[in-house]
Coordinates of C-alpha atoms in Angstrom, one line a residue:
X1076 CA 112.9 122.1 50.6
X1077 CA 113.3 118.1 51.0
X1078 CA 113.4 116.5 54.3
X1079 CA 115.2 113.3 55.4
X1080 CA 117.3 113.3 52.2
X1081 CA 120.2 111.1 53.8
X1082 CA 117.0 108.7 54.6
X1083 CA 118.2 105.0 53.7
X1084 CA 114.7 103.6 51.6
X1085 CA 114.4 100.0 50.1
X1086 CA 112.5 99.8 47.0
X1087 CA 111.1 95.9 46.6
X1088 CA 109.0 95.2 43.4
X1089 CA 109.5 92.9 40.8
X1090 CA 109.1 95.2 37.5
X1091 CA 112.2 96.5 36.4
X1092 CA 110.8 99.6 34.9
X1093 CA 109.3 100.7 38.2
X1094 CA 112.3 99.8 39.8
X1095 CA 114.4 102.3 37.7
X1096 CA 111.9 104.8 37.7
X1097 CA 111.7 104.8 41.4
X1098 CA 115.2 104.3 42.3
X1099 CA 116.1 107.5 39.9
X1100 CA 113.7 109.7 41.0
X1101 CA 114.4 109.2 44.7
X1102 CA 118.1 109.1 44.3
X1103 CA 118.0 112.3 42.6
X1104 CA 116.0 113.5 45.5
X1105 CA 119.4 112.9 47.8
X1106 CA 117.8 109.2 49.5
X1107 CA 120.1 106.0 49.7
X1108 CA 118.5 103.2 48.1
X1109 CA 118.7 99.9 48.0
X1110 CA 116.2 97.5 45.4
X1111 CA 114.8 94.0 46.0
X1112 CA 113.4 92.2 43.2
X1113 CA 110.9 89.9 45.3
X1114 CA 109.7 89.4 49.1
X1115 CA 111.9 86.4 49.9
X1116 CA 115.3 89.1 48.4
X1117 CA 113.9 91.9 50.5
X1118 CA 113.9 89.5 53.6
X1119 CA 117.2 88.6 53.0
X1120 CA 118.6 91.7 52.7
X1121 CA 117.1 92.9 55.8
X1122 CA 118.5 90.6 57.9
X1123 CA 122.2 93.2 57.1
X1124 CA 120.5 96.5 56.4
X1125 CA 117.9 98.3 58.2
X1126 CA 116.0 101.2 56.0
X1127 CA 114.2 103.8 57.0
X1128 CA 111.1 102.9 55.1
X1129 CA 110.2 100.4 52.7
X1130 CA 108.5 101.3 49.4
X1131 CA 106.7 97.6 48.8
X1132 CA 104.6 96.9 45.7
X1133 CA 101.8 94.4 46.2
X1134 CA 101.7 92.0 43.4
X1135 CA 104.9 90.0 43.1
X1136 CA 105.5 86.1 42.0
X1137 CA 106.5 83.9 45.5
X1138 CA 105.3 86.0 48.5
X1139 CA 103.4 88.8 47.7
X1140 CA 103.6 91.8 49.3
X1141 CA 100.9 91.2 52.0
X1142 CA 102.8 88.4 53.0
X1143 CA 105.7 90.2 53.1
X1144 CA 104.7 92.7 55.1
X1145 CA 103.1 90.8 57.6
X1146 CA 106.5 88.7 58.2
X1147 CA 108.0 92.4 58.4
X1148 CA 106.0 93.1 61.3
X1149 CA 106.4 89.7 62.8
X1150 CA 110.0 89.9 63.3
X1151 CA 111.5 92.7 66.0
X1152 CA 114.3 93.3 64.3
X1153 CA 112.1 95.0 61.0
X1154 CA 108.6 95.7 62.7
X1155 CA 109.3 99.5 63.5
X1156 CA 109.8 100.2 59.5
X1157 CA 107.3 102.1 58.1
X1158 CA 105.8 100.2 54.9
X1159 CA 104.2 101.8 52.4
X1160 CA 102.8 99.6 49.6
X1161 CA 102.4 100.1 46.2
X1162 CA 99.7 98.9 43.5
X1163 CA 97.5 99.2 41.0
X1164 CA 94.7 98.1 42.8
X1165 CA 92.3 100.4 43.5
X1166 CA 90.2 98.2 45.9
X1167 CA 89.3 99.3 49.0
X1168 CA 89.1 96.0 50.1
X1169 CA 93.0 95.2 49.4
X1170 CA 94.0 99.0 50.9
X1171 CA 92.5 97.9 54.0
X1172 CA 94.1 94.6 54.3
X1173 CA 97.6 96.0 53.9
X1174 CA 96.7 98.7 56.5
X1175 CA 95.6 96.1 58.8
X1176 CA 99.2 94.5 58.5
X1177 CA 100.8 97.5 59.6
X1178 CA 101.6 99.3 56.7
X1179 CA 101.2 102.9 56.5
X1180 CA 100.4 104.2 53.5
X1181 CA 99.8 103.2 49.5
X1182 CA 100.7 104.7 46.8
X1183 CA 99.4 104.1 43.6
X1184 CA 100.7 103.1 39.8
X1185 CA 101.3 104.9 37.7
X1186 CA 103.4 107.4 40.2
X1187 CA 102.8 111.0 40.4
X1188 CA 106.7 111.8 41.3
X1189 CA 105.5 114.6 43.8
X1190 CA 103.1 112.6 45.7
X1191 CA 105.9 109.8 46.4
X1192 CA 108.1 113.0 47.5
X1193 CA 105.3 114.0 49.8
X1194 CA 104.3 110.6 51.1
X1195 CA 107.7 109.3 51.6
X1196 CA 108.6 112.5 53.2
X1197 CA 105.8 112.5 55.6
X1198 CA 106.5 109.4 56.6
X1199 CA 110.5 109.6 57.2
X1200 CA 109.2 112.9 59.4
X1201 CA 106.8 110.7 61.3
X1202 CA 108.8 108.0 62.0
X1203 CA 111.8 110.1 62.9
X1204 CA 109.3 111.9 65.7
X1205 CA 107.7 108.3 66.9
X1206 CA 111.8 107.6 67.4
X1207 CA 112.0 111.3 69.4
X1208 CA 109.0 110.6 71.1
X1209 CA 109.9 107.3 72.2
X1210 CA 113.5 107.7 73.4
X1211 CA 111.4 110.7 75.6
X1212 CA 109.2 108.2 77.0
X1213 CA 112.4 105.8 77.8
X1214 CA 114.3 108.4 79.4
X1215 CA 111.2 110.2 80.9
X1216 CA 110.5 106.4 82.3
X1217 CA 114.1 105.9 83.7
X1218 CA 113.6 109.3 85.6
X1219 CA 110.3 108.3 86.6
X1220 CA 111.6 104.9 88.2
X1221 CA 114.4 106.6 89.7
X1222 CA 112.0 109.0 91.1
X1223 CA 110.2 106.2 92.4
X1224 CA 112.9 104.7 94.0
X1225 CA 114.1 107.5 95.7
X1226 CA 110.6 108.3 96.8
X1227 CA 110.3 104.4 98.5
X1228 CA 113.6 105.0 99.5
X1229 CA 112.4 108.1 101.4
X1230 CA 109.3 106.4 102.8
X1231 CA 111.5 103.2 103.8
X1232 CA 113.2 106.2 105.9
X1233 CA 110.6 107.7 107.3
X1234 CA 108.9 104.6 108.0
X1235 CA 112.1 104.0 110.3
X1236 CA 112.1 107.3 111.2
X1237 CA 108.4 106.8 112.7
X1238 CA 109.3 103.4 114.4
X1239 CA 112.5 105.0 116.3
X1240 CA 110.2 107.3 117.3
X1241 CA 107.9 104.7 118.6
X1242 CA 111.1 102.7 119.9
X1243 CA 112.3 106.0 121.7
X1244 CA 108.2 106.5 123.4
X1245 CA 109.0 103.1 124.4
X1246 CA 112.1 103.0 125.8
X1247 CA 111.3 106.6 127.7
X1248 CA 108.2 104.8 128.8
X1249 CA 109.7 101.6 130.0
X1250 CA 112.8 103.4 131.8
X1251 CA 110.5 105.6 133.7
X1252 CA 108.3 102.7 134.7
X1253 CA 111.4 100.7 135.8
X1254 CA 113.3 103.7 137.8
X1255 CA 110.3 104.2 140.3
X1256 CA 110.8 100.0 141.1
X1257 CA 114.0 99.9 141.1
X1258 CA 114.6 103.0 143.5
X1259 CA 112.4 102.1 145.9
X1260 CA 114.2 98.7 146.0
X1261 CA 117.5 100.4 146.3
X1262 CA 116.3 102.4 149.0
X1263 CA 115.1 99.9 150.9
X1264 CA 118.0 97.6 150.6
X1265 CA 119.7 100.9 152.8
X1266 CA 117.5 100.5 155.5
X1267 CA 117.0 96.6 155.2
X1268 CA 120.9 96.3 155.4
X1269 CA 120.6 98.5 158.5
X1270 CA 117.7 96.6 160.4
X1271 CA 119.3 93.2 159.6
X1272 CA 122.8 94.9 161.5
X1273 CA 120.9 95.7 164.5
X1274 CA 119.0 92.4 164.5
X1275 CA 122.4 90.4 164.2
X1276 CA 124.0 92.8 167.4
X1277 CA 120.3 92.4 169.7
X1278 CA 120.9 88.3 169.1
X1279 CA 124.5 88.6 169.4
X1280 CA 124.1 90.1 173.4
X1281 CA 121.7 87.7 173.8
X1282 CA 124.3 85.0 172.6
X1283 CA 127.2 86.7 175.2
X1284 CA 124.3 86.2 178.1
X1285 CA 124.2 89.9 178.7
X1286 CA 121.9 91.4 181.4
X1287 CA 118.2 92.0 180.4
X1288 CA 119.1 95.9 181.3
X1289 CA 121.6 95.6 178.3
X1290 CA 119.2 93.9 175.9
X1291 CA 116.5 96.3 176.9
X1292 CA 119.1 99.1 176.6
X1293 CA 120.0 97.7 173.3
X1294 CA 116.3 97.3 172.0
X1295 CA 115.6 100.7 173.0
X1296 CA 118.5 102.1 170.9
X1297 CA 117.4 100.0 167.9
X1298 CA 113.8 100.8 168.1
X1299 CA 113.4 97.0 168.0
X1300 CA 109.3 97.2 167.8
X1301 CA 109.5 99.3 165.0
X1302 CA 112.4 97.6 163.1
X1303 CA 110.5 94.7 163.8
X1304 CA 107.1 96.3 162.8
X1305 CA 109.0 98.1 159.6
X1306 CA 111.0 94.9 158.3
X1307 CA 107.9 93.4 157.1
X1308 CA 106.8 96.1 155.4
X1309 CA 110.3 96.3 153.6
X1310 CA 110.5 92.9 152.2
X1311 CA 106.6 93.2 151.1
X1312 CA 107.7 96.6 149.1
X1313 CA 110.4 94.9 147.7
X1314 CA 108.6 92.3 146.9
X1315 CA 106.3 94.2 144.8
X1316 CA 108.8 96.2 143.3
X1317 CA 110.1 92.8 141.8
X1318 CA 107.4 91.7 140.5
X1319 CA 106.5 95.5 139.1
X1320 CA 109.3 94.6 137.2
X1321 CA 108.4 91.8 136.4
X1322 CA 105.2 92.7 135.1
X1323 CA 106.7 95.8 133.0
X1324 CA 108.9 92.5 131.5
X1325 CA 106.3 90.7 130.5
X1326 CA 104.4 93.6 129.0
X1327 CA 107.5 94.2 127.0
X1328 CA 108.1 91.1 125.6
X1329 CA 104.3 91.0 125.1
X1330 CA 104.1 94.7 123.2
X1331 CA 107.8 94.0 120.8
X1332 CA 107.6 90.5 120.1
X1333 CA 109.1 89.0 117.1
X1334 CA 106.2 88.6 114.2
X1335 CA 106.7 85.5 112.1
X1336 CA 105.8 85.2 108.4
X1337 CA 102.9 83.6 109.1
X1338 CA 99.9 84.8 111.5
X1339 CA 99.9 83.4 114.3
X1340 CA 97.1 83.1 117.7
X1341 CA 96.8 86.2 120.0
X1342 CA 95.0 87.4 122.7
X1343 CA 94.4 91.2 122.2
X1344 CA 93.8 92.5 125.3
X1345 CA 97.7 91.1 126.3
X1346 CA 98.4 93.7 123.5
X1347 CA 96.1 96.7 124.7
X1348 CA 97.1 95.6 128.5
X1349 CA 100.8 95.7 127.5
X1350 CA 100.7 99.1 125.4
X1351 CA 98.7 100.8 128.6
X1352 CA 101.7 99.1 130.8
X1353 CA 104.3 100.9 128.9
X1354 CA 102.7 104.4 128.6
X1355 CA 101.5 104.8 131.9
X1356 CA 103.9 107.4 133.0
X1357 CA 101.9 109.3 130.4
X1358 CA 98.6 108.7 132.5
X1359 CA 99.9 109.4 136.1
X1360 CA 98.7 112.8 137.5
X1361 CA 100.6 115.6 137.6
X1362 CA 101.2 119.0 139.4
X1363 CA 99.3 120.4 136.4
X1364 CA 96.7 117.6 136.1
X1365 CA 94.8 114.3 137.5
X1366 CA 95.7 111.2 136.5
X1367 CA 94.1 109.8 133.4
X1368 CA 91.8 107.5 133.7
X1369 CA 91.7 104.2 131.3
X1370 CA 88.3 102.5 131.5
X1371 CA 88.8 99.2 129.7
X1372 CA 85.4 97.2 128.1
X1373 CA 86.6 93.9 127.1
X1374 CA 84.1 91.6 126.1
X1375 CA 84.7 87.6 125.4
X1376 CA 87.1 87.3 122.5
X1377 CA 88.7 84.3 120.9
X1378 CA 92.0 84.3 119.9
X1379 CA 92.6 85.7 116.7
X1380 CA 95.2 85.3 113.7
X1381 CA 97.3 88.0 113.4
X1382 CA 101.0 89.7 113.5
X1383 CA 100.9 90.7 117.3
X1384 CA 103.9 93.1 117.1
X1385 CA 102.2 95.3 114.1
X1386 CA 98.7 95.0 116.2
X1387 CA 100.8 96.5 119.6
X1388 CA 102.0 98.9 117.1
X1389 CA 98.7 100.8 116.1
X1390 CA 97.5 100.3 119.6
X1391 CA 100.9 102.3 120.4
X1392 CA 100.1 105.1 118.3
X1393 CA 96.0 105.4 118.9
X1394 CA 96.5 105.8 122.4
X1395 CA 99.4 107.8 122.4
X1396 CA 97.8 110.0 120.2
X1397 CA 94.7 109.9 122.6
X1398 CA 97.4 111.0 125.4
X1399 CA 98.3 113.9 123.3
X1400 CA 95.1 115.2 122.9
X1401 CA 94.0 115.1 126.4
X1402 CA 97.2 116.8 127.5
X1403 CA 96.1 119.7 124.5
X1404 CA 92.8 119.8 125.7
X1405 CA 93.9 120.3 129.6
X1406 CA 95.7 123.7 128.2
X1407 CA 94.5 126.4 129.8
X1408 CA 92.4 124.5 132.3
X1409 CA 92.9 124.2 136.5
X1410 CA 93.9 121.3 138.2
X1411 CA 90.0 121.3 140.2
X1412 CA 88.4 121.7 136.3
X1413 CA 90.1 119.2 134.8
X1414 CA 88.9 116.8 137.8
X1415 CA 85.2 117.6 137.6
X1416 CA 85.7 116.7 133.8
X1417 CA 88.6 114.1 134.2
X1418 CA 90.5 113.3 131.3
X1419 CA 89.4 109.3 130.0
X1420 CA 90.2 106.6 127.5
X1421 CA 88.1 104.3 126.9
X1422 CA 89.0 100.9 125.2
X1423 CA 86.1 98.7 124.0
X1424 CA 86.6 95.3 122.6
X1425 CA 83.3 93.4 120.8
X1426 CA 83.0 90.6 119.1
X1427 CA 80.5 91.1 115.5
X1428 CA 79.2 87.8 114.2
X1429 CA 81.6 85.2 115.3
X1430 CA 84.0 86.5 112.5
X1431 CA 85.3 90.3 113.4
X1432 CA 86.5 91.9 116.4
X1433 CA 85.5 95.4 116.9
X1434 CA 88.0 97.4 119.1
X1435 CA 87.0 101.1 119.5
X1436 CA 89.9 103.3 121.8
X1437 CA 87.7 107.0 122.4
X1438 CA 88.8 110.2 124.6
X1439 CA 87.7 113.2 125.5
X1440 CA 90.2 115.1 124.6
X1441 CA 90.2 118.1 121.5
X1442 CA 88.8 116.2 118.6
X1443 CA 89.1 116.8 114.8
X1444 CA 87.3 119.0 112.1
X1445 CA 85.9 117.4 109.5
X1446 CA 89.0 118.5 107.4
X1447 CA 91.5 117.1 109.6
X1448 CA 88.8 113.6 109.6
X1449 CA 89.7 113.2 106.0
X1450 CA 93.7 113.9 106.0
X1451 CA 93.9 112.2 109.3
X1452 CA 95.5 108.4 107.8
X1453 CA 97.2 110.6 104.5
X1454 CA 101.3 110.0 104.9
X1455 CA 103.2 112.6 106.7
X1456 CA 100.0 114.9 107.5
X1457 CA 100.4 116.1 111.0
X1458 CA 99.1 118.7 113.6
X1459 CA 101.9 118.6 116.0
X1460 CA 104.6 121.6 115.8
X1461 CA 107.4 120.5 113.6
X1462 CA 109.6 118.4 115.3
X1463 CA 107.1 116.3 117.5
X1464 CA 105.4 114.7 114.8
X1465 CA 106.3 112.4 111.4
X1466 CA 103.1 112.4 110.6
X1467 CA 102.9 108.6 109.5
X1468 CA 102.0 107.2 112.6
X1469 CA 98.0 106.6 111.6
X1470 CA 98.9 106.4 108.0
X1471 CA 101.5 103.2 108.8
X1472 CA 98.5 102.2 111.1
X1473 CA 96.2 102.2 108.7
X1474 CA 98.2 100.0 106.5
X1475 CA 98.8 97.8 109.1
X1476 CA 94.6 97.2 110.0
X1477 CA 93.7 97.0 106.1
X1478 CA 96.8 95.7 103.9
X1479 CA 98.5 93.3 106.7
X1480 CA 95.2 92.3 108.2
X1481 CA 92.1 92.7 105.7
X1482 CA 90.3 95.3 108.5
X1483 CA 89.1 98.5 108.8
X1484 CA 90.5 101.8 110.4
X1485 CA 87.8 104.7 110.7
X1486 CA 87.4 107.6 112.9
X1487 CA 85.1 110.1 114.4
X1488 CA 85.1 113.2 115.6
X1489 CA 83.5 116.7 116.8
X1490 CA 85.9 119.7 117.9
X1491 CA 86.3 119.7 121.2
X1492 CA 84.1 116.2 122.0
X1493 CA 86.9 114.1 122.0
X1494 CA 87.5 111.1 118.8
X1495 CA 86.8 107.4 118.2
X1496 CA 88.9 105.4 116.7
X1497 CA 87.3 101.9 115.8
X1498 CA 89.1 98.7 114.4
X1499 CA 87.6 95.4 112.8
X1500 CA 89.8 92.6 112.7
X1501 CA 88.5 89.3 111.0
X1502 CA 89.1 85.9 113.6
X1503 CA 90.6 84.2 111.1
X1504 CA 92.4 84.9 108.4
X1505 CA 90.7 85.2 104.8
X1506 CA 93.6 84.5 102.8

């Protein structure tokens, strides 16, 4: 049974009889055809028709068919046409030379009718499943980039996702840190409005040039030497509750700001100082346990280049996480045994040759298996129950230290010995 017999062929060769052999034959074998009588015709011709294979003999006057061939392959409009040449020559030399053009196959003269059939057949077949195959690869490719973008769509989402949950540790954090201020101040300004009444009144007599038995009377009701021993105290714990406020302000400012395009000078320990500032609600004792202890190591560092706000970031998340496993490691445990074994941080800042800054942040808390050591930085891996974790906090950390930065992010860890999280930042910027 004959394949591809609607097939559209072009038959270019300059000897008539050939020609009419050819076209005959393959007519009669159902193909459209079309005859060129020289390369420069055939060129022409294809510039309004587009065959689905090209029987080209080798030896014609103006351009032969090497040369034709390799103009053929040349031009995008003709260079996916399967070629197959046809000749006399027997070669090898020549056979290789047209193969290295791009042609396909040869066939030689005189023609044995089936072995045309067969070739041109085998060709058509192959060319009609390099078409299949490569429509498959286009359309396999669209669904692949549309994959794609969905996927970066989806980690441009969870990316946010894991910064409101930063913003939202943050905020709780900050709030928390400002209420205890801010109510002392407000209750303060109760009894402040109170002793500056009484103090107003006990002048007042004095103004009307009352007895002394009514001032003392007067005093006496007031509690004048404690008002006047208390007052003190109230402005001083206002005072401090301003500028606790303050402080928290700063740190804020410090921990969130605004990163340019470019790197810019920082001081670190601003960063570290300002990320302990905002989670140290998290590291007040407890009914359930003692206060978490931060033991901070800074040695002499220079300012560095950097994007502060993505630094304050992975500080943000390595001590968090150090929180969280202290608070898992306290499970189970008494008040009076976690404080012979308190719960600490310790941050250690270093600075390596003049050119890296080596900041390690270790607890005590659970630690890691080796298997957890290795998925640790992958995207969304997590231990935390559902719902408490994204699991891209150290992966977008990560990114942050190497990509952003040109450092390193590593960790170790023993179950139940705590982990150590150590960062290298170069001074200066390599790029």
């Amino acid at each position: 049974m004959l394949t591809h017999t609607k097939s559209f062929i072009m038959i270019v060769d300059d000897n008539p009889t050939n020609t009419k052999v050819l076209f005959d034959f393959l007519q009669a074998s159902g193909f459209r055809v079309l005859v060129a009588k020289n390369g420069e015709s055939a060129l022409e011709k294809l510039q309004a028709v587009s065959p689905d294979l090209i029987l080209l003999d080798v030896m014609m006057p103006g351009i032969d068919g090497f040369e034709t061939c390799d103009r053929l392959k040349a031009s995008p409009a003709t260079q996916e046409i399967p070629v197959i040449f046809m000749t006399a020559l027997s070669d090898a030399v020549d056979k290789v030379k047209g193969l290295s053009l791009g042609a396909v196959d040869y066939i030689t003269k005189p023609f044995q009718q089936e072995e045309v059939l067969a070739r041109v057949n085998l060709h058509l077949k192959l060319h009609h499943l390099n078409k299949q195959l490569e429509q498959r690869v286009a359309e396999r490719t669209a669904e692949l980039t549309f994959a794609l973008e969905k996927l970066q769509q989806s980690q441009l989402q969870l990316v946010q996702s894991e910064k409101m949950s930063a913003l939202g540790q943050l905020v709780a954090g900050v709030a928390h840190e400002i209420n205890n201020p801010a109510g002392f101040i407000k209750g303060n300004l109760i009894h402040f409005q109170e002793y500056i009444q009484d103090l107003i009144h006990h002048i007042y007599l004095y103004q009307k040039r009352v007895s002394e038995a009514e001032i003392a009377q007067h005093a006496e009701e007031i509690d004048l030497e404690y008002l006047l021993e208390d007052l003190p105290k109230t402005l001083a714990s206002m005072q401090q509750g301003v500028e606790r406020i303050c402080d928290i302000s700063v740190s804020l400012r410090t921990f969130s700001r605004a990163d340019s395009n470019a790197k810019i000078l920082f001081n670190i320990h601003d960063g570290i100082d300002s990320t302990i500032l905002i989670l140290k609600h998290r590291l007040k004792a407890s009914n359930e346990h003692p206060a978490i202890e931060v033991v901070r190591n800074y040695g002499n560092l220079p300012l560095i280049e950097c994007f502060p706000g993505q630094l304050n970031q992975v500080f943000m998340n390595l001590i968090a996480n150090a929180i969280d496993a202290l608070e898992e490691s306290n499970i189970g445990r008494s008040f009076s045994d976690i404080k012979a074994n308190p719960n600490q941080i310790i941050i250690q800042t270093t600075l390596i040759d003049k050119n890296y800054i080596l900041i390690k942040i270790k607890d005590n808390g659970v630690g890691m298996s080796d298997e957890v050591q290795k998925k640790v930085f992958d995207n969304l891996f997590t231990t935390k129950p559902v719902g408490q974790g994204t699991g891209l906090g150290l992966a977008i950390a990560k990114s942050i230290i190497v990509e952003k930065h040109g450092g390193t992010l590593e960790v170790k860890s023993l179950p139940k010995e705590g982990a150590e999280f150590a960062i290298t930042i170069p001074v200066r910027d390599k790029n």
